[in-house]
PDB file of C-alpha atoms and ligand atoms in Angstrom:
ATOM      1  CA  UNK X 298    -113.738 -81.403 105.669  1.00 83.00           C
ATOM      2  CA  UNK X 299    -112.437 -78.420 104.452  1.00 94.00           C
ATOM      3  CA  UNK X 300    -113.204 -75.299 103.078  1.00 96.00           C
ATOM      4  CA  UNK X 301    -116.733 -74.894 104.696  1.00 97.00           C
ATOM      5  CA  UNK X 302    -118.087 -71.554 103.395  1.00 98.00           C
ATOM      6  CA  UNK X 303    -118.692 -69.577 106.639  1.00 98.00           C
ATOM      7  CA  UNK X 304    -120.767 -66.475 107.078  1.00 98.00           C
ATOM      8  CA  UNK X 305    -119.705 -64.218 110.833  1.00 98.00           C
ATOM      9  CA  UNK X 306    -123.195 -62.778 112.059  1.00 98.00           C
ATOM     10  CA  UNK X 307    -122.177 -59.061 113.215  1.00 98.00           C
ATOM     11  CA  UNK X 308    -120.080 -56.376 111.581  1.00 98.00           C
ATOM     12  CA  UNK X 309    -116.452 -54.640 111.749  1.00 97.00           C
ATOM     13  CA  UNK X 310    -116.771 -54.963 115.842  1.00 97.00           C
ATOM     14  CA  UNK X 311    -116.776 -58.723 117.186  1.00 98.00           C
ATOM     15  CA  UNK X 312    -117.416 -59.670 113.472  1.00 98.00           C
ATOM     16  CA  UNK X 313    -113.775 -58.308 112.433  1.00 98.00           C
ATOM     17  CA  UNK X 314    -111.992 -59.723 115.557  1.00 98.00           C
ATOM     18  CA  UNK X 315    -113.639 -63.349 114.148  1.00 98.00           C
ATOM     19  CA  UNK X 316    -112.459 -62.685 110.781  1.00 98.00           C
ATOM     20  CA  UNK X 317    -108.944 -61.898 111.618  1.00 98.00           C
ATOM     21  CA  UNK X 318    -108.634 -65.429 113.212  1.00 98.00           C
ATOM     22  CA  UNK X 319    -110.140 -67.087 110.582  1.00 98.00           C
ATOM     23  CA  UNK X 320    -107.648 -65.259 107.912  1.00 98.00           C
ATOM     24  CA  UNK X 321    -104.206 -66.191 110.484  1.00 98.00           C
ATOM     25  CA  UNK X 322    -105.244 -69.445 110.678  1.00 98.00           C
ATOM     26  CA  UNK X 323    -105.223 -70.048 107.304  1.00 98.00           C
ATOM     27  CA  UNK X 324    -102.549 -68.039 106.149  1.00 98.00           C
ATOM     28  CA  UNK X 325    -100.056 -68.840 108.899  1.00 98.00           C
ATOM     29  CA  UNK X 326    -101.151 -72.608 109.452  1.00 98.00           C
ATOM     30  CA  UNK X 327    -102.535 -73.755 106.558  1.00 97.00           C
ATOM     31  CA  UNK X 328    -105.562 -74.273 108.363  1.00 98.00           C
ATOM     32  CA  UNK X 329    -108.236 -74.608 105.823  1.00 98.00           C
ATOM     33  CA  UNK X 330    -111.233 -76.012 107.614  1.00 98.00           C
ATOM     34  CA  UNK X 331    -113.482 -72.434 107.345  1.00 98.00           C
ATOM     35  CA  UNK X 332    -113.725 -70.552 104.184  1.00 98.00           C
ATOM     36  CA  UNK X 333    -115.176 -67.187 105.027  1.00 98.00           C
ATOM     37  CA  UNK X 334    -117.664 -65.833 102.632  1.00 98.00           C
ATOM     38  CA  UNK X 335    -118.900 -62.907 103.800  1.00 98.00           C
ATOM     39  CA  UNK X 336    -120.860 -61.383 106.945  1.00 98.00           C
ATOM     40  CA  UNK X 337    -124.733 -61.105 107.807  1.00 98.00           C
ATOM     41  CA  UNK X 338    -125.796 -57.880 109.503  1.00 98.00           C
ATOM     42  CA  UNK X 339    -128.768 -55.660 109.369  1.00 97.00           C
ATOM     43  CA  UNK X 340    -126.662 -51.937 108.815  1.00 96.00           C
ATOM     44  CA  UNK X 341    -123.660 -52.419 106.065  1.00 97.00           C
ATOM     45  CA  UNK X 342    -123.234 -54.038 102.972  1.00 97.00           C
ATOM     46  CA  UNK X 343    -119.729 -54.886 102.875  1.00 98.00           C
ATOM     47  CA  UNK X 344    -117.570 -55.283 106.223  1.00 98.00           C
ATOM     48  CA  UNK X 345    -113.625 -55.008 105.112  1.00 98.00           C
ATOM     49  CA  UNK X 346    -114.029 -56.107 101.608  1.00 98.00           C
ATOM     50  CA  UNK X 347    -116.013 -59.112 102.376  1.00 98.00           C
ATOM     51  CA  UNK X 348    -120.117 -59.084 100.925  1.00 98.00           C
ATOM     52  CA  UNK X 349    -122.575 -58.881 103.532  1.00 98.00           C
ATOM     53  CA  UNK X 350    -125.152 -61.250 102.236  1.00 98.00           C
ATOM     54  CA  UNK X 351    -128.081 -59.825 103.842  1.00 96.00           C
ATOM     55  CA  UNK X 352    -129.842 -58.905 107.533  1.00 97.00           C
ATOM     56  CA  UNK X 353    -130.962 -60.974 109.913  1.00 97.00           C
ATOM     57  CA  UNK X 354    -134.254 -61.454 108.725  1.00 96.00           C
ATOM     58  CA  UNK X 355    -132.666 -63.353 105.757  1.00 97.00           C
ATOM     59  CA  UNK X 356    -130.832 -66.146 107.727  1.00 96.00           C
ATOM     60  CA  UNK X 357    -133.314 -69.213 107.021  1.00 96.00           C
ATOM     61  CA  UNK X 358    -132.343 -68.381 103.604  1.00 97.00           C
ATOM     62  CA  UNK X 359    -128.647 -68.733 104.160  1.00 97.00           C
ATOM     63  CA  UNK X 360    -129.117 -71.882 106.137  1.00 97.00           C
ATOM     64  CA  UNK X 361    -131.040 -73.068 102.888  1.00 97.00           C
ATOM     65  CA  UNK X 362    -128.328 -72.248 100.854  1.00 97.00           C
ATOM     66  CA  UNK X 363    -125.543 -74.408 103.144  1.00 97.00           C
ATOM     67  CA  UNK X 364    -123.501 -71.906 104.901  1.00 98.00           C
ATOM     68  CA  UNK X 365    -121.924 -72.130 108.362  1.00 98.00           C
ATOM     69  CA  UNK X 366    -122.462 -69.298 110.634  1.00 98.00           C
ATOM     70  CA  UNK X 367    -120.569 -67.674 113.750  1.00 98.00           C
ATOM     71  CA  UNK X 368    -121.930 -65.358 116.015  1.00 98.00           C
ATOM     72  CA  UNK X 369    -120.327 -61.884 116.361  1.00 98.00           C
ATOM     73  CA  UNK X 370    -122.682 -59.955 118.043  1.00 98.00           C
ATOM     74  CA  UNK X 371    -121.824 -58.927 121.870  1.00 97.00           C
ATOM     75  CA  UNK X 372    -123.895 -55.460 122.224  1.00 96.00           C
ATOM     76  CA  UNK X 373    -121.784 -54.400 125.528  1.00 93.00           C
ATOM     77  CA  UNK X 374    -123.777 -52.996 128.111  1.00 95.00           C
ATOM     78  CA  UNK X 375    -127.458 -54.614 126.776  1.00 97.00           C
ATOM     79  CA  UNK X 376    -126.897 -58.036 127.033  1.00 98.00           C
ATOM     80  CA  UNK X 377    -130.639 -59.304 127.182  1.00 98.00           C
ATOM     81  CA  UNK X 378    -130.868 -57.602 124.091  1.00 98.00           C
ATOM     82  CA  UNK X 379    -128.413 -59.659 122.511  1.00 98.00           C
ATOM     83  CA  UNK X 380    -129.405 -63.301 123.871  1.00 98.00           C
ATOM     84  CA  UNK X 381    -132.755 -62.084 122.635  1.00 97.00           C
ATOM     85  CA  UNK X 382    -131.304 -61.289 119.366  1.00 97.00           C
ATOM     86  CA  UNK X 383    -129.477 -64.512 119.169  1.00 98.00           C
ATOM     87  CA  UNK X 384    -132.408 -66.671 120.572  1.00 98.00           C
ATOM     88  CA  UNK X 385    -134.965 -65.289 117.541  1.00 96.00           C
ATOM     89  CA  UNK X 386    -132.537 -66.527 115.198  1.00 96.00           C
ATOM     90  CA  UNK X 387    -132.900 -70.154 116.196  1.00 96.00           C
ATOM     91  CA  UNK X 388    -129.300 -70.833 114.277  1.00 97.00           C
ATOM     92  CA  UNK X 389    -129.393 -74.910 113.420  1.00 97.00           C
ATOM     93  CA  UNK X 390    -126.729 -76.270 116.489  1.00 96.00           C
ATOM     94  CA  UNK X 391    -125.408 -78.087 113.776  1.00 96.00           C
ATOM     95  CA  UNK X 392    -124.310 -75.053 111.647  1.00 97.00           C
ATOM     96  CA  UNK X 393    -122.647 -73.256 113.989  1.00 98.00           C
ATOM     97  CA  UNK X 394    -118.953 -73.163 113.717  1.00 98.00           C
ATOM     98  CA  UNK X 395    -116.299 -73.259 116.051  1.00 98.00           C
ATOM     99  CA  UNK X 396    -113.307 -71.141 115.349  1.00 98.00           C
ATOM    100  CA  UNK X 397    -109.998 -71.559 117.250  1.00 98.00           C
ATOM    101  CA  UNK X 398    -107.047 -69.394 116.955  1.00 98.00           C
ATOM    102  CA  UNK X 399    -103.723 -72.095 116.576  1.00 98.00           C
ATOM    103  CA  UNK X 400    -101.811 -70.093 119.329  1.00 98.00           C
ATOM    104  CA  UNK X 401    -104.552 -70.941 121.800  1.00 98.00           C
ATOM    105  CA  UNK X 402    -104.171 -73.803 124.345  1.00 98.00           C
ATOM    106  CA  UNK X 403    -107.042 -75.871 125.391  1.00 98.00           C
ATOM    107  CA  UNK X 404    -106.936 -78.581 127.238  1.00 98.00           C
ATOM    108  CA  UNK X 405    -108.233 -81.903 126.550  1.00 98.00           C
ATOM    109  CA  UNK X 406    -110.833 -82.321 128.977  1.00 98.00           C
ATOM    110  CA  UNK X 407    -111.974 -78.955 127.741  1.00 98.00           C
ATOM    111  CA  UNK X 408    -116.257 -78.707 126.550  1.00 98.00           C
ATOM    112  CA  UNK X 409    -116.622 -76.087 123.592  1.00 98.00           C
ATOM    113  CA  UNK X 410    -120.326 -76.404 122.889  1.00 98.00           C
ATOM    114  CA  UNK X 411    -121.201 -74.936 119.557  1.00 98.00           C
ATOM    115  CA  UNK X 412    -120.239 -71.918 117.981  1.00 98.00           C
ATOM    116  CA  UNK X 413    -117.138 -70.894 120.298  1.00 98.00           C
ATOM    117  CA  UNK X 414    -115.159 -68.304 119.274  1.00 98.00           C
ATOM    118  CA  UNK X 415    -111.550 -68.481 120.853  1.00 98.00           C
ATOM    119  CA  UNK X 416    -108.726 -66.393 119.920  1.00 98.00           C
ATOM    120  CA  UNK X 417    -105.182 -65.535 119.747  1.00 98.00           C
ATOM    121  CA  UNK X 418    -103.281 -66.405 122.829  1.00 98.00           C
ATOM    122  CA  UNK X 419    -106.124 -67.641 124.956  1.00 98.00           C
ATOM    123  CA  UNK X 420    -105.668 -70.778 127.664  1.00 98.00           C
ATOM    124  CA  UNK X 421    -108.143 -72.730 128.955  1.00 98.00           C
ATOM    125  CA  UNK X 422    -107.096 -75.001 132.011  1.00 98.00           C
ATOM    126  CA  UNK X 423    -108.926 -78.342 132.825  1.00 98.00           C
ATOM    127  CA  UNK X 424    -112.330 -79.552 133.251  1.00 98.00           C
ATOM    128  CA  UNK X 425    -114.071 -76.134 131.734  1.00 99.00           C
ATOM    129  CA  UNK X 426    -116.930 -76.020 130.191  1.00 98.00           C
ATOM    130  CA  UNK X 427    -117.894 -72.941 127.569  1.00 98.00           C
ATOM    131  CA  UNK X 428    -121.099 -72.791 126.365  1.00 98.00           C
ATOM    132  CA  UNK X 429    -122.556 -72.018 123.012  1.00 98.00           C
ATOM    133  CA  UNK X 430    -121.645 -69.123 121.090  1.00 98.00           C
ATOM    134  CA  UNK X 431    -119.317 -67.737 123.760  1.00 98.00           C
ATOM    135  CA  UNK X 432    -116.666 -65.524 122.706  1.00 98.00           C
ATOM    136  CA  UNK X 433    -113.606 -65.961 124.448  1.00 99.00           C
ATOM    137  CA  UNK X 434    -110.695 -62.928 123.132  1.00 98.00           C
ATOM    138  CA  UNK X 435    -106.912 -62.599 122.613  1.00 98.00           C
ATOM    139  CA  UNK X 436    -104.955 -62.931 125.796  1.00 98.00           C
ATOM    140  CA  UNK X 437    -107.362 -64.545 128.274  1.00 98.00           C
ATOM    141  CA  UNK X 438    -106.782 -67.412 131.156  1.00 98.00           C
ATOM    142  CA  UNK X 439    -109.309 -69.117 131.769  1.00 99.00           C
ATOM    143  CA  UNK X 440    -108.361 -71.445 135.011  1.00 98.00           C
ATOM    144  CA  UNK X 441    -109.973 -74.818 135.524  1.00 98.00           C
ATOM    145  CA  UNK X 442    -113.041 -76.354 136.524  1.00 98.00           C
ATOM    146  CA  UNK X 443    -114.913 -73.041 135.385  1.00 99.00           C
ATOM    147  CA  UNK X 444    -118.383 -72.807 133.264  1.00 98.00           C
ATOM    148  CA  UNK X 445    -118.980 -70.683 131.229  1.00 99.00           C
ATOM    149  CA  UNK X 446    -122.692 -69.835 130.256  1.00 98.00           C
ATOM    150  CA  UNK X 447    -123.599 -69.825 126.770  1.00 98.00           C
ATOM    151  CA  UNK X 448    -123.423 -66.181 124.844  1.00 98.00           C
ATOM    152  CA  UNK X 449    -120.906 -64.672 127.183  1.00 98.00           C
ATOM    153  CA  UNK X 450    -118.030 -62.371 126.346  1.00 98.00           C
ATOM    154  CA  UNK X 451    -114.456 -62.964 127.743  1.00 98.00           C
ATOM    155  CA  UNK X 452    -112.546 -59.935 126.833  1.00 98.00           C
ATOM    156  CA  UNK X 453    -108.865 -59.389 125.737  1.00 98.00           C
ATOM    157  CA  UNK X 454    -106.821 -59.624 128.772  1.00 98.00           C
ATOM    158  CA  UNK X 455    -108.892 -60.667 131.171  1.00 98.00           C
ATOM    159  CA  UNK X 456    -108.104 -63.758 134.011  1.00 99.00           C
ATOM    160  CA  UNK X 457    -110.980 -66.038 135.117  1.00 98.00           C
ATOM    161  CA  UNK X 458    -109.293 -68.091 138.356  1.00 98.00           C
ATOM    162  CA  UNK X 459    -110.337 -71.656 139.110  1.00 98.00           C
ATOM    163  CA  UNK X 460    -113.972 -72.733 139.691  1.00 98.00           C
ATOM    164  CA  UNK X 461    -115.664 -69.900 138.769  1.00 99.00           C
ATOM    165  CA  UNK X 462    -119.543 -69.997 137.501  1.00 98.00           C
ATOM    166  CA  UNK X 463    -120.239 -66.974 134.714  1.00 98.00           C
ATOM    167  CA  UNK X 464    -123.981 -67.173 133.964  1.00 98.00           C
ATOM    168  CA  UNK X 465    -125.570 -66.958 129.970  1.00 98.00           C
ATOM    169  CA  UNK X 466    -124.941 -63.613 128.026  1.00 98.00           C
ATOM    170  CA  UNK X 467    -122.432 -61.941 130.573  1.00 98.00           C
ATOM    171  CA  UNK X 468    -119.226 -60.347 130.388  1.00 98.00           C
ATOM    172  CA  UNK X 469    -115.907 -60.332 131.852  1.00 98.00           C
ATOM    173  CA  UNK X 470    -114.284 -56.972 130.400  1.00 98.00           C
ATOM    174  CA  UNK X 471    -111.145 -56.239 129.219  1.00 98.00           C
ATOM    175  CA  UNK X 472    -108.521 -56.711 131.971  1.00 98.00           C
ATOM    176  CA  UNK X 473    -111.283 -57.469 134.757  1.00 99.00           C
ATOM    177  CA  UNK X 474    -110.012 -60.598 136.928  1.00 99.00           C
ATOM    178  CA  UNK X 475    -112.852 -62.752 138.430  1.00 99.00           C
ATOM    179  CA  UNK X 476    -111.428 -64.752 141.791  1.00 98.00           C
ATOM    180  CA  UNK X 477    -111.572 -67.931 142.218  1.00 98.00           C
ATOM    181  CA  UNK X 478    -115.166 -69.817 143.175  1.00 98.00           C
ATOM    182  CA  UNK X 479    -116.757 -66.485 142.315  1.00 98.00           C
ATOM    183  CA  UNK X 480    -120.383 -66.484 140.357  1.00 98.00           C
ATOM    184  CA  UNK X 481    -121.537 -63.726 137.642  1.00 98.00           C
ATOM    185  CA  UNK X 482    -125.071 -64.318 137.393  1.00 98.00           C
ATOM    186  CA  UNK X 483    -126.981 -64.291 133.647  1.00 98.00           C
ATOM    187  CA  UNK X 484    -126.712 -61.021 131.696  1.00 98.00           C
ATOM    188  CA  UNK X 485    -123.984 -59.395 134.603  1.00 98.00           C
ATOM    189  CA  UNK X 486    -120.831 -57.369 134.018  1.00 98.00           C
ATOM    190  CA  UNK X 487    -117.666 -57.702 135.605  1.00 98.00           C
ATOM    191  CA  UNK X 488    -116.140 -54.156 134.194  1.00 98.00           C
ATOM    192  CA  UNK X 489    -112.891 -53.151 132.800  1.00 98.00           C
ATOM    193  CA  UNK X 490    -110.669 -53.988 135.225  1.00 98.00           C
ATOM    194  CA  UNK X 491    -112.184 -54.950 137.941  1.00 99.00           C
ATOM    195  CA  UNK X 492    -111.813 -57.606 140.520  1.00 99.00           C
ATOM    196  CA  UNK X 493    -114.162 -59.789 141.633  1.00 98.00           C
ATOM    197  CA  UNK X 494    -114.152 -60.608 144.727  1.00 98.00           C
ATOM    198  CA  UNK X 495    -117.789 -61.546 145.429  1.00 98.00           C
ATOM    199  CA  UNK X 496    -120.816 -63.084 143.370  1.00 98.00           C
ATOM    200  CA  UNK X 497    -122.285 -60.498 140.524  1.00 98.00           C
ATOM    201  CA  UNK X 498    -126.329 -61.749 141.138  1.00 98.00           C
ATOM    202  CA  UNK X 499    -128.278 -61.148 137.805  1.00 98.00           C
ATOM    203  CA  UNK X 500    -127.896 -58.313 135.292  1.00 98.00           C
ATOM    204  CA  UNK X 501    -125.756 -56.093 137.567  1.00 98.00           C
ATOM    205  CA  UNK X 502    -122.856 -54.452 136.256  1.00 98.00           C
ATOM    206  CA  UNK X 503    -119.905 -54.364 138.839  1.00 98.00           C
ATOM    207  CA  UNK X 504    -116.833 -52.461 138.547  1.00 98.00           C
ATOM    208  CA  UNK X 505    -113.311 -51.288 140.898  1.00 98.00           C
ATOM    209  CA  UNK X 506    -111.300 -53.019 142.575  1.00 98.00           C
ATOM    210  CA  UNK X 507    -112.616 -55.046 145.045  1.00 98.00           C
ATOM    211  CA  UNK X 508    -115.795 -54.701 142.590  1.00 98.00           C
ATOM    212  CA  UNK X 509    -118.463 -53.398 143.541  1.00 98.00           C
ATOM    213  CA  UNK X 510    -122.562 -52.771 142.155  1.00 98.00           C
ATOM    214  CA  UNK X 511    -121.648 -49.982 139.519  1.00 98.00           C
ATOM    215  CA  UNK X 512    -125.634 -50.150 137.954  1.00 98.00           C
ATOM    216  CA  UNK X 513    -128.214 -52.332 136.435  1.00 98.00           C
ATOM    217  CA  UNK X 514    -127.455 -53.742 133.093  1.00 98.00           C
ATOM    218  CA  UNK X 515    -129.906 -52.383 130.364  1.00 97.00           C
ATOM    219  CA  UNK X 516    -133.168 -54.332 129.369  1.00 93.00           C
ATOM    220  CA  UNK X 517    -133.849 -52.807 126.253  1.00 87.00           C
TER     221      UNK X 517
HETATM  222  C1  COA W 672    -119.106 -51.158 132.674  1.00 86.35           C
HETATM  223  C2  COA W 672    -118.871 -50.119 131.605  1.00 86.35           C
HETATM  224  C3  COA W 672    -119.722 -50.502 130.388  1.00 86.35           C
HETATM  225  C4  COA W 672    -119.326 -48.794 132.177  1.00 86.35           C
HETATM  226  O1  COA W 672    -119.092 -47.814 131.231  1.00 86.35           O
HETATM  227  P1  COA W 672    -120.087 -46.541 131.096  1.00 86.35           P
HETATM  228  O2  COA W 672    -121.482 -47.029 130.872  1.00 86.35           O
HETATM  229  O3  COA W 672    -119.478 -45.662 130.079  1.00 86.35           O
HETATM  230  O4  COA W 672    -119.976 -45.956 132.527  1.00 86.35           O
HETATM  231  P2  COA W 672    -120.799 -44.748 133.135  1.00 86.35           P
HETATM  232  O5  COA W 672    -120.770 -43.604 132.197  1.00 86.35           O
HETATM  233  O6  COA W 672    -122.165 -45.211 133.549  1.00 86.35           O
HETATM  234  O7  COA W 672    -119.934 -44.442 134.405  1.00 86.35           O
HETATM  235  C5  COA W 672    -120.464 -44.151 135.639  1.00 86.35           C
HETATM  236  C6  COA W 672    -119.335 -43.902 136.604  1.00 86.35           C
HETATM  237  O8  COA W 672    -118.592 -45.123 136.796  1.00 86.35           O
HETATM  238  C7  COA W 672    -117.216 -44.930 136.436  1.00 86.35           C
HETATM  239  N1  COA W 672    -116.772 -46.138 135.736  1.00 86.35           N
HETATM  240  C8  COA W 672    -117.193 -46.605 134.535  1.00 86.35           C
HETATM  241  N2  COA W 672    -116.566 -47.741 134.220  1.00 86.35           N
HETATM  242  C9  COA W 672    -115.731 -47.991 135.239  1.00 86.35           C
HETATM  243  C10 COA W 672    -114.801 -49.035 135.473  1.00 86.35           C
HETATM  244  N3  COA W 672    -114.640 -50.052 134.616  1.00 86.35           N
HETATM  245  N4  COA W 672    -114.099 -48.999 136.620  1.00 86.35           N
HETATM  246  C11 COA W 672    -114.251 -47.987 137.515  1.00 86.35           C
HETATM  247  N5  COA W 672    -115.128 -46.968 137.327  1.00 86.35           N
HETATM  248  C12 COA W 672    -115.843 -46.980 136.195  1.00 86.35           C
HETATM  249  C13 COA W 672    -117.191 -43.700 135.554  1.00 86.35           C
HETATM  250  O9  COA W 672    -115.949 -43.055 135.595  1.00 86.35           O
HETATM  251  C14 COA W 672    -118.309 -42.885 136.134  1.00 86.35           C
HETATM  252  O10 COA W 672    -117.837 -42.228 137.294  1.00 86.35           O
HETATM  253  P3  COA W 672    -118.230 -40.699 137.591  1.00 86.35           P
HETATM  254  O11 COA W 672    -119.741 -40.703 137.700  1.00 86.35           O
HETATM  255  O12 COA W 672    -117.536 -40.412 138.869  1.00 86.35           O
HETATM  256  O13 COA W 672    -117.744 -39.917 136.437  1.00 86.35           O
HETATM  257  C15 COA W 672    -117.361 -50.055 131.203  1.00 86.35           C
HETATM  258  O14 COA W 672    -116.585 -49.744 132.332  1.00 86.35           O
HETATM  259  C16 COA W 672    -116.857 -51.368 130.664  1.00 86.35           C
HETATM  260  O15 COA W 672    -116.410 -52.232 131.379  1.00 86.35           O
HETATM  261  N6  COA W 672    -116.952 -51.559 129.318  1.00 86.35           N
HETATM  262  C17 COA W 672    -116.596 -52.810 128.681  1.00 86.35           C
HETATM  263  C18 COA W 672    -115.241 -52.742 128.037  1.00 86.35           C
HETATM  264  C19 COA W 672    -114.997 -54.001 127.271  1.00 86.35           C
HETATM  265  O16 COA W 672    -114.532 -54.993 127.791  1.00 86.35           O
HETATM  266  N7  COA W 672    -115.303 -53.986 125.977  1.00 86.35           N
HETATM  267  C20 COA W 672    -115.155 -55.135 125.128  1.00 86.35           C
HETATM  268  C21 COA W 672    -114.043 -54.930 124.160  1.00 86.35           C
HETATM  269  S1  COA W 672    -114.020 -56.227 122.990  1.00 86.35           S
END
């Protein structure tokens, strides 16, 4: 099927990074499977050019009305805030869309659960699993055999070594480099360049190289 009409839930941040994809893939590979309509967010009303059709509060309206949607929303640095965000939604599984940039390599054994967002440039080795609505940026290895929980961020650059168990609604930050048979717990941060050498338990933020408990991640 082609041309689904697609609506990204976020703005110009995430939101824009989604759209970009969605606009190469098409333009540069003919790939015509999403048909972006506009965005859904509770603060603009149009994100670069494109209609924002309404806030949040108006999504079981959009699902009437047959649209596909994408989550864009990653608010960095209150990530319960976000899976709450994303969990009062209750987004139909089977109206999320998965968007893949063309220069990205997946392997075949690869799981993308619903709603993965992968772009430009990314690999993903062997026997991973990402969960739903995980956003995985420009630039990134992923190495095999790792899970990713749903709702987590994989920022641009960043390396994620073999085996390694990232929890629901964390992040791995730009550049950060998580080592092999490692574990970042539910709503923790690997930071900006860090390396993780040891587990991240639960909603810690961890940063330096080795990493190392930088503070709590907020609950609000
Ligand atoms: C973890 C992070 C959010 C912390 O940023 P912050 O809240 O602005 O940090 P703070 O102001 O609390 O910093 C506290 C201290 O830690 C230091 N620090 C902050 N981030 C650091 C990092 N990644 N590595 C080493 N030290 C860091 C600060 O310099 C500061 O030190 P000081 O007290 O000596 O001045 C930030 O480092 C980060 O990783 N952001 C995510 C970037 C990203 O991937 N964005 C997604 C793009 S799509």
């Amino acid at each position: 099927m082609i041309n689904k009409p697609l609506i990204i839930i976020g703005g110009s941040g995430h939101g824009s990074v989604i759209e970009a994809c969605i606009k190469d893939n098409r333009n540069r590979y003919g790939d015509l499977e999403w048909d972006l309509k506009g965005f859904c967010n509770d603060y603009d009303t149009e994100v670069d050019g494109y209609p924002v059709f309404g806030g949040l509060s108006d999504l079981p309206r959009l699902v009437e009305q047959g649209y596909w949607f994408i989550w864009g929303i990653h608010l960095i640095g209150r990530n319960y805030k976000t899976a709450e965000l994303y969990d009062s939604l209750q987004i139909p599984k089977e109206k999320l869309a998965t968007v893949v940039h063309h220069t990205a390599f997946i392997d075949d054994t690869v799981t993308l659960e619903h709603g993965c967002f992968v772009m430009y440039n990314a690999y993903i080795a062997p026997r991973t699993h990402i969960g739903e609505s995980v956003m995985v940026k420009a630039n990134t290895n992923i190495g095999h055999d790792v899970n990713i929980g749903r709702l987590s961020h994989i920022a641009m650059g960043s390396t994620i070594v073999s085996c390694v168990n990232i929890g629901e609604c964390a992040d791995v930050a730009v550049s950060a480099t998580a080592l092999a048979h490692t574990n970042i717990g539910n709503y923790a941060m690997l930071s900006a360049s860090a390396l993780a050498t040891h587990n991240i338990p639960e909603g810690e933020i961890w940063s330096g190289i080795p990493a190392k408990f930088l503070k709590n991640m907020n609950r609000q």
